[in-house]
Each structure stands twice: as C-alpha cells, then as structure tokens.
mmCIF file of C-alpha atoms and ligand atoms in Angstrom:
data_model
loop_
_atom_site.group_PDB
_atom_site.id
_atom_site.type_symbol
_atom_site.label_atom_id
_atom_site.label_comp_id
_atom_site.label_asym_id
_atom_site.label_seq_id
_atom_site.Cartn_x
_atom_site.Cartn_y
_atom_site.Cartn_z
ATOM 1 C CA MET A 1 29.717 112.214 -189.008
ATOM 2 C CA SER A 2 30.796 109.735 -191.613
ATOM 3 C CA LYS A 3 28.016 106.992 -192.729
ATOM 4 C CA ILE A 4 28.765 103.611 -191.895
ATOM 5 C CA ALA A 5 28.579 100.410 -194.330
ATOM 6 C CA PHE A 6 28.107 96.789 -193.047
ATOM 7 C CA ILE A 7 29.618 94.529 -195.568
ATOM 8 C CA THR A 8 29.463 90.865 -195.338
ATOM 9 C CA GLY A 9 31.589 88.643 -197.312
ATOM 10 C CA ALA A 10 34.327 91.609 -197.144
ATOM 11 C CA THR A 11 37.382 89.427 -197.542
ATOM 12 C CA SER A 12 37.050 88.719 -201.263
ATOM 13 C CA GLY A 13 35.295 89.655 -204.651
ATOM 14 C CA ILE A 14 32.242 91.918 -204.862
ATOM 15 C CA GLY A 15 32.042 92.508 -201.229
ATOM 16 C CA ARG A 16 35.851 93.466 -200.858
ATOM 17 C CA ALA A 17 35.667 95.756 -203.981
ATOM 18 C CA THR A 18 32.521 97.422 -202.743
ATOM 19 C CA ALA A 19 34.175 98.160 -199.328
ATOM 20 C CA LEU A 20 37.176 99.770 -201.264
ATOM 21 C CA LEU A 21 34.458 102.018 -203.177
ATOM 22 C CA LEU A 22 32.648 103.045 -200.341
ATOM 23 C CA ALA A 23 35.697 103.939 -198.504
ATOM 24 C CA GLU A 24 36.278 106.398 -201.369
ATOM 25 C CA GLU A 25 33.011 108.026 -200.594
ATOM 26 C CA GLY A 26 33.873 108.012 -197.076
ATOM 27 C CA TYR A 27 31.916 105.564 -195.371
ATOM 28 C CA ASP A 28 33.224 103.930 -192.369
ATOM 29 C CA LEU A 29 33.216 100.297 -192.547
ATOM 30 C CA ILE A 30 32.213 97.081 -190.581
ATOM 31 C CA ILE A 31 33.613 94.371 -192.665
ATOM 32 C CA CYS A 32 32.898 90.987 -192.014
ATOM 33 C CA GLY A 33 33.911 87.437 -193.160
ATOM 34 C CA ARG A 34 35.798 84.476 -191.555
ATOM 35 C CA ARG A 35 39.218 85.020 -192.919
ATOM 36 C CA GLU A 36 40.522 87.153 -190.341
ATOM 37 C CA ASP A 37 43.941 88.067 -191.918
ATOM 38 C CA ARG A 38 42.240 89.397 -194.898
ATOM 39 C CA LEU A 39 39.951 91.697 -192.948
ATOM 40 C CA LYS A 40 43.122 92.827 -191.235
ATOM 41 C CA ALA A 41 44.720 93.539 -194.766
ATOM 42 C CA LEU A 42 41.604 95.322 -195.913
ATOM 43 C CA SER A 43 41.543 97.408 -192.903
ATOM 44 C CA ASP A 44 45.030 98.487 -193.458
ATOM 45 C CA GLU A 45 44.445 99.247 -197.220
ATOM 46 C CA VAL A 46 41.581 102.099 -196.526
ATOM 47 C CA ALA A 47 41.571 105.428 -195.060
ATOM 48 C CA VAL A 48 38.445 105.286 -193.216
ATOM 49 C CA ARG A 49 37.631 103.905 -189.847
ATOM 50 C CA THR A 50 37.116 100.191 -189.903
ATOM 51 C CA LEU A 51 35.574 97.467 -187.403
ATOM 52 C CA GLU A 52 36.331 93.847 -188.291
ATOM 53 C CA LEU A 53 33.900 91.355 -187.507
ATOM 54 C CA SER A 54 34.804 87.680 -188.099
ATOM 55 C CA PHE A 55 31.858 85.144 -188.115
ATOM 56 C CA ASP A 56 30.416 82.515 -190.209
ATOM 57 C CA VAL A 57 26.712 83.306 -191.285
ATOM 58 C CA ARG A 58 25.862 80.171 -191.037
ATOM 59 C CA ASN A 59 25.792 79.892 -187.214
ATOM 60 C CA ARG A 60 23.029 82.030 -186.012
ATOM 61 C CA VAL A 61 24.705 82.332 -182.334
ATOM 62 C CA GLU A 62 27.946 83.647 -183.888
ATOM 63 C CA VAL A 63 25.962 86.351 -185.850
ATOM 64 C CA GLU A 64 24.106 87.579 -182.886
ATOM 65 C CA GLY A 65 27.186 87.458 -180.698
ATOM 66 C CA ALA A 66 29.158 89.507 -183.292
ATOM 67 C CA ILE A 67 26.458 91.843 -184.046
ATOM 68 C CA ASN A 68 25.744 92.377 -180.251
ATOM 69 C CA SER A 69 29.506 93.130 -179.733
ATOM 70 C CA ILE A 70 29.323 96.224 -182.046
ATOM 71 C CA PRO A 71 30.132 99.294 -179.834
ATOM 72 C CA ASP A 72 27.818 102.090 -179.510
ATOM 73 C CA ALA A 73 29.508 104.464 -181.763
ATOM 74 C CA TRP A 74 29.067 101.859 -184.789
ATOM 75 C CA LYS A 75 25.353 101.026 -184.091
ATOM 76 C CA SER A 76 23.828 103.535 -186.552
ATOM 77 C CA ILE A 77 24.219 101.373 -189.655
ATOM 78 C CA ASP A 78 23.308 103.482 -192.769
ATOM 79 C CA VAL A 79 24.176 100.642 -195.407
ATOM 80 C CA LEU A 80 24.048 96.873 -195.135
ATOM 81 C CA LEU A 81 25.363 95.016 -198.112
ATOM 82 C CA ASN A 82 24.104 91.301 -197.773
ATOM 83 C CA ASN A 83 26.820 89.848 -200.011
ATOM 84 C CA ALA A 84 28.372 86.694 -198.359
ATOM 85 C CA GLY A 85 27.616 83.749 -200.302
ATOM 86 C CA ASN A 86 28.753 81.049 -202.722
ATOM 87 C CA ALA A 87 27.798 78.278 -205.069
ATOM 88 C CA HIS A 88 28.846 74.821 -203.796
ATOM 89 C CA GLY A 89 29.078 72.395 -206.719
ATOM 90 C CA LEU A 90 27.215 72.312 -210.242
ATOM 91 C CA SER A 91 25.619 68.958 -210.846
ATOM 92 C CA LYS A 92 22.275 67.298 -211.448
ATOM 93 C CA ILE A 93 19.854 67.037 -208.945
ATOM 94 C CA GLN A 94 20.085 63.148 -208.999
ATOM 95 C CA ASP A 95 24.135 63.555 -208.346
ATOM 96 C CA GLY A 96 23.861 66.469 -205.941
ATOM 97 C CA ASN A 97 25.815 66.540 -202.591
ATOM 98 C CA VAL A 98 23.467 67.187 -199.604
ATOM 99 C CA ASP A 99 26.430 68.931 -197.626
ATOM 100 C CA ASP A 100 26.662 71.297 -200.773
ATOM 101 C CA TRP A 101 22.719 71.966 -200.851
ATOM 102 C CA ASP A 102 23.012 72.597 -196.782
ATOM 103 C CA ALA A 103 26.179 75.090 -197.387
ATOM 104 C CA MET A 104 24.180 76.826 -200.182
ATOM 105 C CA ILE A 105 20.834 77.204 -198.196
ATOM 106 C CA ASP A 106 22.542 78.148 -194.869
ATOM 107 C CA ILE A 107 24.743 80.621 -196.220
ATOM 108 C CA ASN A 108 23.025 82.378 -199.174
ATOM 109 C CA VAL A 109 19.678 82.358 -197.571
ATOM 110 C CA LYS A 110 19.569 81.830 -193.832
ATOM 111 C CA GLY A 111 22.789 83.671 -193.145
ATOM 112 C CA LEU A 112 21.041 86.890 -195.154
ATOM 113 C CA LEU A 113 18.459 86.487 -192.971
ATOM 114 C CA TYR A 114 20.244 86.057 -189.678
ATOM 115 C CA VAL A 115 22.286 89.202 -190.422
ATOM 116 C CA THR A 116 19.327 91.219 -191.631
ATOM 117 C CA LYS A 117 17.210 90.154 -188.461
ATOM 118 C CA ALA A 118 20.011 91.244 -186.249
ATOM 119 C CA LEU A 119 20.555 94.738 -187.864
ATOM 120 C CA VAL A 120 17.093 95.914 -189.081
ATOM 121 C CA PRO A 121 15.433 96.835 -185.762
ATOM 122 C CA GLU A 122 17.967 99.413 -185.356
ATOM 123 C CA MET A 123 17.457 101.070 -188.979
ATOM 124 C CA VAL A 124 13.652 101.005 -188.254
ATOM 125 C CA SER A 125 13.763 102.898 -185.125
ATOM 126 C CA LYS A 126 16.110 105.393 -186.418
ATOM 127 C CA GLY A 127 13.780 105.547 -189.538
ATOM 128 C CA SER A 128 16.801 105.219 -192.225
ATOM 129 C CA GLY A 129 19.016 102.860 -193.711
ATOM 130 C CA HIS A 130 19.503 100.939 -196.920
ATOM 131 C CA ILE A 131 19.551 96.958 -197.202
ATOM 132 C CA VAL A 132 21.420 95.936 -200.474
ATOM 133 C CA ASN A 133 20.961 92.228 -201.368
ATOM 134 C CA ILE A 134 23.374 90.587 -203.665
ATOM 135 C CA GLY A 135 21.184 88.006 -205.611
ATOM 136 C CA SER A 136 22.288 86.611 -209.026
ATOM 137 C CA ILE A 137 21.002 86.031 -212.825
ATOM 138 C CA ALA A 138 20.437 82.714 -210.893
ATOM 139 C CA GLY A 139 17.710 84.035 -208.895
ATOM 140 C CA LYS A 140 15.744 85.352 -212.213
ATOM 141 C CA GLU A 141 16.476 82.178 -214.040
ATOM 142 C CA VAL A 142 17.351 78.617 -213.720
ATOM 143 C CA TYR A 143 19.983 77.178 -215.531
ATOM 144 C CA PRO A 144 21.058 73.099 -215.804
ATOM 145 C CA ASN A 145 23.016 71.499 -212.833
ATOM 146 C CA GLY A 146 22.023 75.219 -210.970
ATOM 147 C CA ASN A 147 19.275 73.671 -209.215
ATOM 148 C CA VAL A 148 19.849 74.434 -205.495
ATOM 149 C CA TYR A 149 21.951 77.645 -206.222
ATOM 150 C CA CYS A 150 19.377 78.761 -208.216
ATOM 151 C CA ALA A 151 16.739 77.905 -205.571
ATOM 152 C CA SER A 152 19.051 79.907 -202.961
ATOM 153 C CA LYS A 153 19.245 82.976 -205.311
ATOM 154 C CA HIS A 154 15.505 83.014 -206.150
ATOM 155 C CA ALA A 155 14.813 82.893 -202.459
ATOM 156 C CA VAL A 156 17.238 85.956 -202.023
ATOM 157 C CA ASP A 157 14.827 87.537 -204.901
ATOM 158 C CA ALA A 158 11.656 86.665 -203.051
ATOM 159 C CA ILE A 159 13.300 87.880 -199.733
ATOM 160 C CA ASN A 160 14.351 91.211 -201.426
ATOM 161 C CA ASN A 161 11.068 91.908 -202.605
ATOM 162 C CA GLY A 162 9.358 90.852 -199.310
ATOM 163 C CA MET A 163 11.657 92.970 -197.258
ATOM 164 C CA ARG A 164 11.021 96.085 -199.789
ATOM 165 C CA MET A 165 7.025 95.786 -199.148
ATOM 166 C CA ASP A 166 7.472 95.335 -195.329
ATOM 167 C CA LEU A 167 9.817 98.219 -194.612
ATOM 168 C CA ASN A 168 7.773 100.196 -196.667
ATOM 169 C CA GLY A 169 7.117 103.595 -194.817
ATOM 170 C CA THR A 170 9.880 102.789 -192.405
ATOM 171 C CA GLY A 171 12.419 104.936 -194.059
ATOM 172 C CA VAL A 172 14.490 101.926 -194.915
ATOM 173 C CA LYS A 173 15.371 101.293 -198.705
ATOM 174 C CA VAL A 174 15.741 97.868 -200.047
ATOM 175 C CA SER A 175 17.803 97.220 -203.517
ATOM 176 C CA GLN A 176 18.883 94.217 -205.221
ATOM 177 C CA VAL A 177 21.709 93.685 -207.380
ATOM 178 C CA CYS A 178 21.788 90.655 -209.414
ATOM 179 C CA PRO A 179 24.949 89.701 -211.412
ATOM 180 C CA GLY A 180 25.794 87.462 -214.333
ATOM 181 C CA LEU A 181 29.375 86.345 -214.708
ATOM 182 C CA VAL A 182 31.909 87.963 -212.348
ATOM 183 C CA GLU A 183 35.502 86.673 -211.908
ATOM 184 C CA THR A 184 35.918 86.209 -208.402
ATOM 185 C CA GLU A 185 36.860 83.455 -206.197
ATOM 186 C CA PHE A 186 33.098 82.331 -206.623
ATOM 187 C CA SER A 187 34.110 79.349 -209.440
ATOM 188 C CA MET A 188 37.137 78.266 -207.204
ATOM 189 C CA VAL A 189 34.711 77.639 -204.399
ATOM 190 C CA ARG A 190 31.932 76.266 -206.474
ATOM 191 C CA PHE A 191 34.511 73.816 -207.979
ATOM 192 C CA LYS A 192 36.406 73.145 -204.951
ATOM 193 C CA GLY A 193 39.860 74.677 -205.743
ATOM 194 C CA ASP A 194 39.905 73.010 -209.143
ATOM 195 C CA THR A 195 41.661 76.030 -211.049
ATOM 196 C CA ASP A 196 41.394 74.866 -214.580
ATOM 197 C CA ARG A 197 37.791 74.157 -214.431
ATOM 198 C CA SER A 198 37.312 77.629 -212.596
ATOM 199 C CA LYS A 199 39.369 79.543 -214.961
ATOM 200 C CA SER A 200 37.284 77.858 -218.069
ATOM 201 C CA VAL A 201 34.286 79.668 -217.047
ATOM 202 C CA TYR A 202 35.669 83.249 -217.603
ATOM 203 C CA GLU A 203 37.703 82.087 -220.865
ATOM 204 C CA GLY A 204 36.974 83.711 -224.290
ATOM 205 C CA PHE A 205 35.068 86.745 -223.126
ATOM 206 C CA ASP A 206 35.404 89.736 -220.598
ATOM 207 C CA ALA A 207 33.581 88.509 -217.548
ATOM 208 C CA LEU A 208 32.317 91.381 -215.194
ATOM 209 C CA THR A 209 35.050 92.284 -212.536
ATOM 210 C CA ALA A 210 34.127 92.592 -208.721
ATOM 211 C CA TYR A 211 34.711 96.431 -209.347
ATOM 212 C CA ASP A 212 31.806 96.677 -211.918
ATOM 213 C CA VAL A 213 29.434 95.072 -209.678
ATOM 214 C CA ALA A 214 30.811 97.292 -206.433
ATOM 215 C CA ASP A 215 30.491 100.279 -208.939
ATOM 216 C CA LEU A 216 26.763 99.616 -209.312
ATOM 217 C CA ILE A 217 26.310 98.942 -205.429
ATOM 218 C CA ARG A 218 28.049 102.451 -205.123
ATOM 219 C CA PHE A 219 25.460 103.883 -207.651
ATOM 220 C CA ILE A 220 22.487 102.670 -205.737
ATOM 221 C CA VAL A 221 23.738 103.778 -202.181
ATOM 222 C CA THR A 222 24.636 107.440 -203.045
ATOM 223 C CA ARG A 223 21.196 108.278 -205.086
ATOM 224 C CA PRO A 224 19.025 110.968 -203.198
ATOM 225 C CA ALA A 225 17.094 109.792 -200.341
ATOM 226 C CA HIS A 226 14.024 109.702 -202.441
ATOM 227 C CA VAL A 227 15.353 107.523 -204.920
ATOM 228 C CA ASN A 228 15.302 103.728 -204.756
ATOM 229 C CA ILE A 229 16.756 101.418 -207.360
ATOM 230 C CA SER A 230 14.877 98.491 -206.295
ATOM 231 C CA ASP A 231 16.342 95.686 -208.589
ATOM 232 C CA THR A 232 18.976 95.206 -211.071
ATOM 233 C CA VAL A 233 20.642 92.791 -213.348
ATOM 234 C CA ILE A 234 24.262 93.245 -214.562
ATOM 235 C CA PHE A 235 25.816 91.105 -216.865
ATOM 236 C CA PRO A 236 29.042 91.227 -219.028
ATOM 237 C CA ALA A 237 28.348 92.647 -222.486
ATOM 238 C CA ALA A 238 29.079 88.928 -223.895
ATOM 239 C CA GLN A 239 26.284 87.437 -221.978
ATOM 240 C CA ALA A 240 22.701 87.663 -222.662
ATOM 241 C CA ALA A 241 21.292 84.886 -220.345
ATOM 242 C CA SER A 242 22.685 82.380 -217.901
ATOM 243 C CA THR A 243 23.527 79.980 -220.327
ATOM 244 C CA LEU A 244 24.113 82.375 -223.467
ATOM 245 C CA VAL A 245 27.713 83.711 -223.511
ATOM 246 C CA ASP A 246 29.323 84.857 -226.558
ATOM 247 C CA LYS A 247 32.676 83.201 -225.939
ATOM 248 C CA LYS A 248 35.143 83.634 -228.789
HETATM 249 P P1 LIG B 301 33.808 85.278 -203.446
HETATM 250 O O1 LIG B 301 33.868 83.794 -203.520
HETATM 251 O O2 LIG B 301 34.891 86.137 -204.034
HETATM 252 O O3 LIG B 301 33.518 86.092 -202.123
HETATM 253 C C1 LIG B 301 32.225 85.326 -201.453
HETATM 254 C C2 LIG B 301 32.558 86.089 -199.704
HETATM 255 O O4 LIG B 301 31.440 85.447 -199.058
HETATM 256 C C3 LIG B 301 34.132 86.107 -199.055
HETATM 257 O O5 LIG B 301 34.239 87.149 -198.606
HETATM 258 C C4 LIG B 301 33.675 84.956 -198.235
HETATM 259 O O6 LIG B 301 34.198 85.233 -196.876
HETATM 260 C C5 LIG B 301 32.165 85.099 -197.850
HETATM 261 N N1 LIG B 301 31.491 84.041 -197.388
HETATM 262 C C6 LIG B 301 31.069 82.812 -197.905
HETATM 263 N N2 LIG B 301 30.823 81.892 -197.125
HETATM 264 C C7 LIG B 301 30.400 82.621 -195.683
HETATM 265 C C8 LIG B 301 30.269 82.103 -194.569
HETATM 266 N N3 LIG B 301 29.912 80.762 -194.319
HETATM 267 N N4 LIG B 301 30.322 83.150 -193.461
HETATM 268 C C9 LIG B 301 30.761 84.226 -193.644
HETATM 269 N N5 LIG B 301 31.225 84.893 -194.957
HETATM 270 C C10 LIG B 301 31.004 83.868 -196.001
HETATM 271 O O7 LIG B 301 32.689 85.524 -204.524
HETATM 272 P P2 LIG B 301 31.780 86.664 -204.776
HETATM 273 O O8 LIG B 301 32.235 87.839 -204.684
HETATM 274 O O9 LIG B 301 31.587 86.306 -206.333
HETATM 275 O O10 LIG B 301 30.519 86.485 -204.083
HETATM 276 C C11 LIG B 301 29.580 87.372 -203.396
HETATM 277 C C12 LIG B 301 28.212 87.237 -203.801
HETATM 278 O O11 LIG B 301 27.936 87.530 -205.053
HETATM 279 C C13 LIG B 301 27.544 85.943 -203.464
HETATM 280 O O12 LIG B 301 26.398 86.181 -202.866
HETATM 281 C C14 LIG B 301 27.362 85.215 -204.885
HETATM 282 O O13 LIG B 301 26.487 84.148 -204.657
HETATM 283 C C15 LIG B 301 27.073 86.787 -205.699
HETATM 284 N N6 LIG B 301 27.109 86.392 -207.132
HETATM 285 C C16 LIG B 301 28.368 86.144 -207.773
HETATM 286 C C17 LIG B 301 28.670 86.109 -209.228
HETATM 287 C C18 LIG B 301 29.847 85.745 -209.708
HETATM 288 O O14 LIG B 301 29.941 85.152 -210.772
HETATM 289 N N7 LIG B 301 30.940 85.676 -208.793
HETATM 290 C C19 LIG B 301 27.581 86.343 -209.925
HETATM 291 C C20 LIG B 301 26.085 86.538 -209.339
HETATM 292 C C21 LIG B 301 26.295 86.694 -207.713
HETATM 293 P P3 LIG B 301 35.000 84.063 -196.131
HETATM 294 O O15 LIG B 301 35.295 82.891 -196.983
HETATM 295 O O16 LIG B 301 36.447 84.816 -195.518
HETATM 296 O O17 LIG B 301 34.147 83.920 -195.107
HETATM 297 C C1 LIG B 302 26.590 83.495 -210.134
HETATM 298 C C2 LIG B 302 26.490 83.422 -211.572
HETATM 299 O O1 LIG B 302 25.629 82.136 -213.830
HETATM 300 O O2 LIG B 302 27.203 81.008 -211.940
HETATM 301 O O3 LIG B 302 25.565 83.666 -209.267
HETATM 302 O O4 LIG B 302 24.918 81.429 -211.433
HETATM 303 S S1 LIG B 302 26.001 82.037 -212.120
#
C-alpha cells in the first residue's frame, strides 16, 4: 500500500514542490490550501492518488471539519508537512499593522497547532508517522523589522522541540526544516503584491528554489525508521545569516 503525505500550503512554493517530489517517491497526497483551482491543477499534474482539502488553517472549525471529512482509506497518514505560512509586512514594531500580526500568529503558529492536534492522535494510535515542521532562519535569529514573523517562527522552533519530546516513544518522528531565502510567492505576500519590492529580495544572488527545500524534505522523510533528522537549516550558498547575503 502506498504511503500517504498530508501537505498544508500545497498550492504554492515549498508545499507544492514537496507534493511533486513525494509523488515521485510514490506517496499518495492529501493536498491542502485555500486556492481550490490550484489544488485541482496539482492533482491533475501528479500520477498518484490525491485528496484535495480546502480550508483556512486559521479557522479551527474549518480545520477540524476538513480533517474529519477524510475518508477511512486516507486516514492512515505517514507524513504531515506543516508548511502553510507566510510573513505579512516588514516594519518596525512601532509601525506594525495589528492585522498582519494576527495573521502571522494565527496562520504560522495556531494553524500549525490546529492541524497537528487533529492528526497526531491517529499517528500515536498506530505507532508511526513523521511530522515535518517548516520553520525558518527567522525562527533561529531575529532581524530588524522581522519582529512578529520571527516570533511566530521561534514559536514553531519551540513547538517542534516540544513535539519531539512529547512524542518520544510513540513511534512518531518530528523534524524541522528552517530555510533561508527561497524564491516563492512568499515576498509577494509579505509585500502585499508589490512586485518590484518582492523581486528585489532575490536580486544579485541565487536564492534557493522551492525544489531545493523540497529535496531536503524528501531526504528527511525517506530515512530508515531508526533515523530522525531532528532539525536543519538550509541557506542559499550566498547567505550566511538572515541579514548577511553576498549580493553582487
Ligand atoms: P508561498 O507563499 O509560496 O506558499 C504559502 C502556502 O501557504 C500557500 O500554499 C498558501 O495557500 C498557504 N497558506 C497561507 N495562508 C494560509 C491559510 N490561512 N490557510 C491555509 N493555507 C495557507 O510561500 P513559501 O512556499 O515560501 O512558504 C511556505 C512555508 O515556508 C511558510 O511557512 C514560510 O514561512 C516558510 N519559509 C519560507 C521562506 C522563503 O524565503 N520563501 C524561508 C523560510 C521559511 P493558499 O494561499 O492557497 O491558502
Ligand atoms: C523566510 C525567510 O529571511 O524572510 O522565513 O525571514 S526570511
């Protein structure tokens, strides 16, 4: 029987790339995101079985409803990729937009918790599973104007470590992937559709692609049962820290 991967944020960027690479590995996919047209397009693109679940991770009732609707044949999930997330805004704390702060805490932290809470009991009861949390270098360091986004990713870092401790002995592995600069729709979301500002983030060096990160996730989930890669940071070669990028 094929393994099943449940991927949040599969409509774009790292989540979509991981869906494609795990499909290559033969995983059946439960793909999640709010943009249903993109979920459908992804389903059409892969050769494996897919289940499309459209919900907003901020909405606990929607999360629980979507996960409760999973048919029995899809309930035995092997990999949960907690990837849905974004930065909203980049400004000094005194200039910050409270709606942006709410969005980042609600999506990146609470959404990850809602999805995990709904799926982890089944993993524990079957004695196996692998949760991969997408953190960020912003969860390891703080950078100017990053304040609340960095706080949300520091929370993911703490939750990742806490999950791994609490699930120790259950057969469920927990890993974190913390990327540096990856060229996806991330900056378009952060800068609210400002194309020039978004492009400028990735100018003058070779940023990571979503596939570079997906390849690391694929490596992590395909290790033997006795191996757990608990935490990783992946940078473009030109990056050494959040604010240290060798731009030509
Ligand atoms: P993208 O903007 O390309 O993708 C974000 C994904 O998250 C989309 O599929 C989007 O789906 C989903 N998403 C966002 N908000 C919600 C929501 N409220 N409910 C459900 N799904 C949601 O960005 P990336 O691929 O770059 O980001 C993926 C993860 O990687 C994030 O957690 C991000 O913080 C992290 N990261 C990104 C880095 C980068 O430089 N790009 C670096 C480090 C970490 P939809 O809009 O269809 O709902
Ligand atoms: C995304 C990378 O440097 O914009 O998490 O925070 S960064």
